[in-house]
Amino acid sequence: MLPQHIAIVMDGNGRWAKKRFLPRVAGHAKGVEAVRRTIEACLAWKIPYLTVFAFSSENWRRPAEEVSFLMDLFLSTVRKEAVRLHRHNIRLRVIGDLEGFNQTLREAIRQAEELTAGNTAMTFTVCANYGGQWDILQAAKSMMRDGIAGEEVTKERLSSYLALSYMPDPDLFIRTGGEKRISNFLLWQLAYTELYFTETFWPDFNQAELEKAVACFQSRERRFGQTSEQLVKPC
Ligand code: IPE
Ligand code: IPE
Ligand code: MG
């Protein structure tokens, strides 16, 4: 079976650039092409949900020039790609603490989300100024604001307050760039996700790399706490 939801930590842009004696930000610019290729491959496979980590709550700690380049790149990409996504019947969602962004970027995001809101081929979610801890915290705060009592807090209810509540949890997590960590991505939603790590830097990621990840996913036995024997279905 193909994964229905793939979540990706797009890492290794800076090292990709450094290897080519280019400034780090050249890797970010090149990374946009890899996003486009990945969307196309998922669309061709009819994978309904693709979620990518574009900017973490912690990435503000980078040098100001890099942060500013990323914001400009985000703005120009959202503006440029919205129409293309729309043409492919793809819905765009941006999740994270958008209050951290300037008004121009927020407005561009709002317009792109509005334009693509009715699209049904695939939901492409960008996590920006996102952190798994932020997400759980904002869910807890919203529940309290709604006056939900402690004993009424269930797993399902808390899930429904999280930023990704409108889709199933990821089946496959991919992290490029070689690091083996979650870096505050979808902490709650990755509870039973199959994890795949590759040394490939994000700007080099392509359909062949995605196929490798999916093949690896397909070789896994997902037990969700049960035993192998229990999973063998009687004929
Ligand atoms: C990931 O690539 C992109 C962002 C975090 C915005 P990096 O910029 O982290 O690349 P490396 O890890 O330094 O190579
Ligand atoms: C994770 O990458 C965040 C994104 C890909 C947006 P980082 O490069 O920021 O992660 P750390 O700091 O190495 O854990
Ligand atoms: Mg990195």
mmCIF file of C-alpha atoms and ligand atoms in Angstrom:
data_model
loop_
_atom_site.group_PDB
_atom_site.id
_atom_site.type_symbol
_atom_site.label_atom_id
_atom_site.label_comp_id
_atom_site.label_asym_id
_atom_site.label_seq_id
_atom_site.Cartn_x
_atom_site.Cartn_y
_atom_site.Cartn_z
ATOM 1 C CA MET A 1 0.000 0.000 0.000
ATOM 2 C CA LEU A 2 1.115 3.545 -0.645
ATOM 3 C CA PRO A 3 1.363 5.910 2.310
ATOM 4 C CA GLN A 4 -1.638 8.221 2.442
ATOM 5 C CA HIS A 5 0.226 10.983 4.241
ATOM 6 C CA ILE A 6 3.924 11.741 3.856
ATOM 7 C CA ALA A 7 5.628 14.261 6.152
ATOM 8 C CA ILE A 8 9.078 15.583 5.284
ATOM 9 C CA VAL A 9 11.804 17.462 7.170
ATOM 10 C CA MET A 10 13.528 19.166 4.266
ATOM 11 C CA ASP A 11 17.058 19.390 5.670
ATOM 12 C CA GLY A 12 20.524 19.826 4.204
ATOM 13 C CA ASN A 13 20.085 22.957 2.087
ATOM 14 C CA GLY A 14 23.009 24.764 3.726
ATOM 15 C CA ARG A 15 25.393 21.823 3.360
ATOM 16 C CA TRP A 16 24.304 21.298 -0.252
ATOM 17 C CA ALA A 17 25.358 24.876 -0.977
ATOM 18 C CA LYS A 18 28.561 24.710 1.054
ATOM 19 C CA LYS A 19 29.700 21.655 -0.893
ATOM 20 C CA ARG A 20 29.425 23.780 -4.036
ATOM 21 C CA PHE A 21 31.168 26.799 -2.476
ATOM 22 C CA LEU A 22 27.899 28.726 -2.665
ATOM 23 C CA PRO A 23 26.256 30.796 0.088
ATOM 24 C CA ARG A 24 23.887 28.740 2.288
ATOM 25 C CA VAL A 25 20.866 30.550 0.952
ATOM 26 C CA ALA A 26 21.530 29.202 -2.563
ATOM 27 C CA GLY A 27 20.587 25.828 -1.104
ATOM 28 C CA HIS A 28 17.249 27.184 0.093
ATOM 29 C CA ALA A 29 16.481 28.595 -3.361
ATOM 30 C CA LYS A 30 17.394 25.270 -4.969
ATOM 31 C CA GLY A 31 15.265 23.457 -2.391
ATOM 32 C CA VAL A 32 12.104 24.991 -3.868
ATOM 33 C CA GLU A 33 12.628 22.861 -7.000
ATOM 34 C CA ALA A 34 12.782 19.722 -4.877
ATOM 35 C CA VAL A 35 9.454 20.695 -3.285
ATOM 36 C CA ARG A 36 7.939 21.023 -6.740
ATOM 37 C CA ARG A 37 9.275 17.612 -7.839
ATOM 38 C CA THR A 38 7.978 15.974 -4.669
ATOM 39 C CA ILE A 39 4.510 17.461 -5.089
ATOM 40 C CA GLU A 40 4.396 16.219 -8.692
ATOM 41 C CA ALA A 41 5.435 12.698 -7.696
ATOM 42 C CA CYS A 42 2.867 12.532 -4.877
ATOM 43 C CA LEU A 43 0.181 13.841 -7.175
ATOM 44 C CA ALA A 44 1.004 11.207 -9.810
ATOM 45 C CA TRP A 45 0.725 8.524 -7.134
ATOM 46 C CA LYS A 46 -2.502 10.009 -5.834
ATOM 47 C CA ILE A 47 -1.105 10.428 -2.331
ATOM 48 C CA PRO A 48 -3.727 12.661 -0.708
ATOM 49 C CA TYR A 49 -1.576 14.403 1.932
ATOM 50 C CA LEU A 50 1.920 15.858 1.767
ATOM 51 C CA THR A 51 3.258 17.918 4.670
ATOM 52 C CA VAL A 52 6.634 19.646 4.703
ATOM 53 C CA PHE A 53 8.650 21.398 7.414
ATOM 54 C CA ALA A 54 9.807 24.706 5.930
ATOM 55 C CA PHE A 55 10.704 26.832 8.967
ATOM 56 C CA SER A 56 10.777 25.748 12.602
ATOM 57 C CA SER A 57 10.004 27.766 15.725
ATOM 58 C CA GLU A 58 13.751 27.527 16.416
ATOM 59 C CA ASN A 59 14.951 28.715 12.995
ATOM 60 C CA TRP A 60 14.604 32.367 14.106
ATOM 61 C CA ARG A 61 17.892 31.732 15.881
ATOM 62 C CA ARG A 62 19.770 31.728 12.566
ATOM 63 C CA PRO A 63 21.699 34.772 11.300
ATOM 64 C CA ALA A 64 19.313 37.651 10.484
ATOM 65 C CA GLU A 65 20.306 37.694 6.798
ATOM 66 C CA GLU A 66 19.419 34.023 6.388
ATOM 67 C CA VAL A 67 16.068 34.448 8.154
ATOM 68 C CA SER A 68 15.292 37.458 6.005
ATOM 69 C CA PHE A 69 16.223 35.552 2.817
ATOM 70 C CA LEU A 70 13.932 32.675 3.876
ATOM 71 C CA MET A 71 11.028 35.069 4.478
ATOM 72 C CA ASP A 72 11.496 36.672 1.036
ATOM 73 C CA LEU A 73 11.768 33.238 -0.586
ATOM 74 C CA PHE A 74 8.644 32.070 1.190
ATOM 75 C CA LEU A 75 6.719 35.135 0.030
ATOM 76 C CA SER A 76 7.826 34.910 -3.609
ATOM 77 C CA THR A 77 7.233 31.131 -3.694
ATOM 78 C CA VAL A 78 3.740 31.362 -2.212
ATOM 79 C CA ARG A 79 2.837 34.075 -4.713
ATOM 80 C CA LYS A 80 4.316 32.220 -7.674
ATOM 81 C CA GLU A 81 3.175 28.710 -6.846
ATOM 82 C CA ALA A 82 -0.398 29.383 -5.725
ATOM 83 C CA VAL A 83 -1.729 29.477 -9.292
ATOM 84 C CA ARG A 84 0.220 26.383 -10.296
ATOM 85 C CA LEU A 85 -1.105 24.470 -7.255
ATOM 86 C CA HIS A 86 -4.584 25.621 -8.085
ATOM 87 C CA ARG A 87 -4.214 24.428 -11.675
ATOM 88 C CA HIS A 88 -3.353 20.969 -10.345
ATOM 89 C CA ASN A 89 -6.377 20.950 -8.017
ATOM 90 C CA ILE A 90 -4.088 21.019 -4.955
ATOM 91 C CA ARG A 91 -5.153 22.607 -1.717
ATOM 92 C CA LEU A 92 -2.496 24.620 0.119
ATOM 93 C CA ARG A 93 -2.479 24.942 3.883
ATOM 94 C CA VAL A 94 0.124 26.750 5.957
ATOM 95 C CA ILE A 95 0.241 25.856 9.634
ATOM 96 C CA GLY A 96 2.299 27.318 12.452
ATOM 97 C CA ASP A 97 2.376 30.517 14.454
ATOM 98 C CA LEU A 98 1.673 32.865 11.551
ATOM 99 C CA GLU A 99 1.596 35.820 13.953
ATOM 100 C CA GLY A 100 5.384 35.689 13.733
ATOM 101 C CA PHE A 101 5.318 36.717 10.065
ATOM 102 C CA ASN A 102 4.868 40.182 8.627
ATOM 103 C CA GLN A 103 1.546 41.384 7.257
ATOM 104 C CA THR A 104 2.534 41.024 3.582
ATOM 105 C CA LEU A 105 3.495 37.384 3.971
ATOM 106 C CA ARG A 106 0.398 36.608 6.039
ATOM 107 C CA GLU A 107 -1.805 38.173 3.419
ATOM 108 C CA ALA A 108 -0.116 36.220 0.599
ATOM 109 C CA ILE A 109 -0.644 32.994 2.572
ATOM 110 C CA ARG A 110 -4.278 33.864 3.205
ATOM 111 C CA GLN A 111 -4.904 34.545 -0.471
ATOM 112 C CA ALA A 112 -3.211 31.318 -1.605
ATOM 113 C CA GLU A 113 -5.182 29.289 0.942
ATOM 114 C CA GLU A 114 -8.404 30.947 -0.127
ATOM 115 C CA LEU A 115 -7.716 30.396 -3.832
ATOM 116 C CA THR A 116 -7.041 26.675 -3.332
ATOM 117 C CA ALA A 117 -9.532 25.989 -0.535
ATOM 118 C CA GLY A 118 -11.928 23.927 -2.648
ATOM 119 C CA ASN A 119 -9.280 21.742 -4.309
ATOM 120 C CA THR A 120 -9.464 18.007 -3.850
ATOM 121 C CA ALA A 121 -6.600 16.175 -5.609
ATOM 122 C CA MET A 122 -4.158 16.606 -2.738
ATOM 123 C CA THR A 123 -3.623 18.687 0.397
ATOM 124 C CA PHE A 124 -0.155 20.200 0.550
ATOM 125 C CA THR A 125 0.621 21.548 4.009
ATOM 126 C CA VAL A 126 3.589 23.776 4.759
ATOM 127 C CA CYS A 127 4.678 23.986 8.397
ATOM 128 C CA ALA A 128 6.109 27.463 8.913
ATOM 129 C CA ASN A 129 7.093 28.961 12.251
ATOM 130 C CA TYR A 130 5.869 25.595 13.424
ATOM 131 C CA GLY A 131 6.968 23.461 16.343
ATOM 132 C CA GLY A 132 5.352 20.316 17.693
ATOM 133 C CA GLN A 133 5.540 21.806 21.186
ATOM 134 C CA TRP A 134 3.910 25.040 20.008
ATOM 135 C CA ASP A 135 1.126 22.986 18.436
ATOM 136 C CA ILE A 136 0.347 21.014 21.595
ATOM 137 C CA LEU A 137 0.515 24.192 23.678
ATOM 138 C CA GLN A 138 -1.840 26.132 21.418
ATOM 139 C CA ALA A 139 -4.249 23.178 21.452
ATOM 140 C CA ALA A 140 -4.207 23.113 25.273
ATOM 141 C CA LYS A 141 -4.763 26.875 25.468
ATOM 142 C CA SER A 142 -7.661 26.743 22.975
ATOM 143 C CA MET A 143 -9.325 23.936 24.907
ATOM 144 C CA MET A 144 -9.098 25.953 28.105
ATOM 145 C CA ARG A 145 -10.462 29.011 26.318
ATOM 146 C CA ASP A 146 -13.398 26.868 25.190
ATOM 147 C CA GLY A 147 -14.008 25.911 28.805
ATOM 148 C CA ILE A 148 -13.320 22.201 28.356
ATOM 149 C CA ALA A 149 -12.927 20.528 31.736
ATOM 150 C CA GLY A 150 -10.020 18.204 32.497
ATOM 151 C CA GLU A 151 -12.151 15.075 32.504
ATOM 152 C CA GLU A 152 -13.517 15.976 29.066
ATOM 153 C CA VAL A 153 -10.042 16.026 27.524
ATOM 154 C CA THR A 154 -9.644 12.892 25.433
ATOM 155 C CA LYS A 155 -7.064 11.891 22.852
ATOM 156 C CA GLU A 156 -9.558 12.580 20.062
ATOM 157 C CA ARG A 157 -10.546 15.951 21.459
ATOM 158 C CA LEU A 158 -6.976 17.121 21.890
ATOM 159 C CA SER A 159 -6.173 15.892 18.351
ATOM 160 C CA SER A 160 -9.045 17.936 16.998
ATOM 161 C CA TYR A 161 -7.438 21.111 18.369
ATOM 162 C CA LEU A 162 -4.055 20.478 16.746
ATOM 163 C CA ALA A 163 -3.102 22.365 13.617
ATOM 164 C CA LEU A 164 -3.208 19.226 11.424
ATOM 165 C CA SER A 165 -6.558 18.004 12.735
ATOM 166 C CA TYR A 166 -8.012 17.941 9.245
ATOM 167 C CA MET A 167 -6.008 14.878 8.103
ATOM 168 C CA PRO A 168 -4.845 11.426 9.191
ATOM 169 C CA ASP A 169 -1.483 11.141 10.979
ATOM 170 C CA PRO A 170 1.523 10.673 8.679
ATOM 171 C CA ASP A 171 2.245 7.099 7.564
ATOM 172 C CA LEU A 172 5.749 7.950 6.407
ATOM 173 C CA PHE A 173 8.199 10.504 7.817
ATOM 174 C CA ILE A 174 11.203 11.397 5.684
ATOM 175 C CA ARG A 175 14.178 13.450 6.833
ATOM 176 C CA THR A 176 16.832 14.356 4.303
ATOM 177 C CA GLY A 177 20.299 15.657 5.183
ATOM 178 C CA GLY A 178 21.461 12.809 7.407
ATOM 179 C CA GLU A 179 20.420 14.009 10.879
ATOM 180 C CA LYS A 180 18.440 11.480 12.871
ATOM 181 C CA ARG A 181 16.139 13.668 14.874
ATOM 182 C CA ILE A 182 12.635 15.077 14.810
ATOM 183 C CA SER A 183 13.688 18.707 15.539
ATOM 184 C CA ASN A 184 10.312 19.607 17.071
ATOM 185 C CA PHE A 185 8.289 18.612 13.979
ATOM 186 C CA LEU A 186 4.937 16.832 14.422
ATOM 187 C CA LEU A 187 5.496 15.427 17.914
ATOM 188 C CA TRP A 188 1.972 14.214 18.584
ATOM 189 C CA GLN A 189 1.153 13.002 15.072
ATOM 190 C CA LEU A 190 4.337 10.956 14.588
ATOM 191 C CA ALA A 191 3.423 8.528 17.372
ATOM 192 C CA TYR A 192 3.138 5.559 14.991
ATOM 193 C CA THR A 193 4.671 6.945 11.811
ATOM 194 C CA GLU A 194 7.352 4.933 10.012
ATOM 195 C CA LEU A 195 10.596 6.925 10.109
ATOM 196 C CA TYR A 196 12.965 7.105 7.143
ATOM 197 C CA PHE A 197 16.265 8.960 7.110
ATOM 198 C CA THR A 198 18.446 9.628 4.086
ATOM 199 C CA GLU A 199 21.850 11.279 3.683
ATOM 200 C CA THR A 200 20.648 13.006 0.478
ATOM 201 C CA PHE A 201 20.508 16.775 0.855
ATOM 202 C CA TRP A 202 17.079 18.266 0.236
ATOM 203 C CA PRO A 203 17.939 20.128 -3.031
ATOM 204 C CA ASP A 204 18.939 16.738 -4.529
ATOM 205 C CA PHE A 205 15.724 15.011 -3.494
ATOM 206 C CA ASN A 206 13.725 13.688 -6.440
ATOM 207 C CA GLN A 207 11.269 11.050 -7.546
ATOM 208 C CA ALA A 208 13.852 8.238 -7.363
ATOM 209 C CA GLU A 209 14.652 9.202 -3.757
ATOM 210 C CA LEU A 210 10.970 9.284 -2.922
ATOM 211 C CA GLU A 211 10.508 5.854 -4.502
ATOM 212 C CA LYS A 212 13.310 4.519 -2.270
ATOM 213 C CA ALA A 213 11.607 5.918 0.806
ATOM 214 C CA VAL A 214 8.224 4.511 -0.189
ATOM 215 C CA ALA A 215 9.738 1.083 -0.977
ATOM 216 C CA CYS A 216 11.339 1.076 2.470
ATOM 217 C CA PHE A 217 7.989 2.032 4.015
ATOM 218 C CA GLN A 218 6.297 -0.821 2.159
ATOM 219 C CA SER A 219 8.783 -3.311 3.584
ATOM 220 C CA ARG A 220 7.890 -2.402 7.165
ATOM 221 C CA GLU A 221 5.380 -4.281 9.279
ATOM 222 C CA ARG A 222 3.184 -1.814 11.123
ATOM 223 C CA ARG A 223 2.067 -3.529 14.300
ATOM 224 C CA PHE A 224 0.572 -0.688 16.357
ATOM 225 C CA GLY A 225 1.334 -2.606 19.535
ATOM 226 C CA GLN A 226 0.044 -5.957 18.343
ATOM 227 C CA THR A 227 2.079 -9.056 17.516
ATOM 228 C CA SER A 228 3.010 -10.235 14.022
ATOM 229 C CA GLU A 229 0.762 -13.266 14.452
ATOM 230 C CA GLN A 230 -2.260 -11.099 15.137
ATOM 231 C CA LEU A 231 -1.731 -9.220 11.887
ATOM 232 C CA VAL A 232 -1.982 -12.322 9.698
ATOM 233 C CA LYS A 233 -5.490 -12.116 8.358
ATOM 234 C CA PRO A 234 -7.426 -15.416 8.077
ATOM 235 C CA CYS A 235 -8.288 -16.240 4.450
HETATM 236 C C1 IPE B 1 16.832 23.070 5.991
HETATM 237 O O1 IPE B 1 18.150 23.144 5.552
HETATM 238 C C2 IPE B 1 16.050 24.313 5.662
HETATM 239 C C3 IPE B 1 15.643 25.113 6.826
HETATM 240 C C4 IPE B 1 15.821 24.777 8.061
HETATM 241 C C5 IPE B 1 14.979 26.360 6.552
HETATM 242 P P1 IPE B 1 19.275 23.737 6.480
HETATM 243 O O2 IPE B 1 19.406 25.186 6.243
HETATM 244 O O3 IPE B 1 19.040 23.341 7.900
HETATM 245 O O4 IPE B 1 20.550 22.991 5.913
HETATM 246 P P2 IPE B 1 21.768 22.439 6.768
HETATM 247 O O5 IPE B 1 21.206 21.469 7.755
HETATM 248 O O6 IPE B 1 22.427 23.599 7.419
HETATM 249 O O7 IPE B 1 22.626 21.770 5.743
HETATM 250 C C1 IPE B 2 14.627 21.296 10.852
HETATM 251 O O1 IPE B 2 15.879 21.507 10.324
HETATM 252 C C2 IPE B 2 13.670 22.351 10.429
HETATM 253 C C3 IPE B 2 13.391 22.428 9.006
HETATM 254 C C4 IPE B 2 13.784 21.587 8.070
HETATM 255 C C5 IPE B 2 12.555 23.511 8.616
HETATM 256 P P1 IPE B 2 17.037 22.204 11.172
HETATM 257 O O2 IPE B 2 18.252 22.189 10.326
HETATM 258 O O3 IPE B 2 16.586 23.515 11.682
HETATM 259 O O4 IPE B 2 17.176 21.202 12.401
HETATM 260 P P2 IPE B 2 18.333 21.090 13.495
HETATM 261 O O5 IPE B 2 18.533 22.454 14.067
HETATM 262 O O6 IPE B 2 19.570 20.593 12.801
HETATM 263 O O7 IPE B 2 17.817 20.087 14.470
HETATM 264 MG MG MG B 3 19.618 21.752 8.997
#
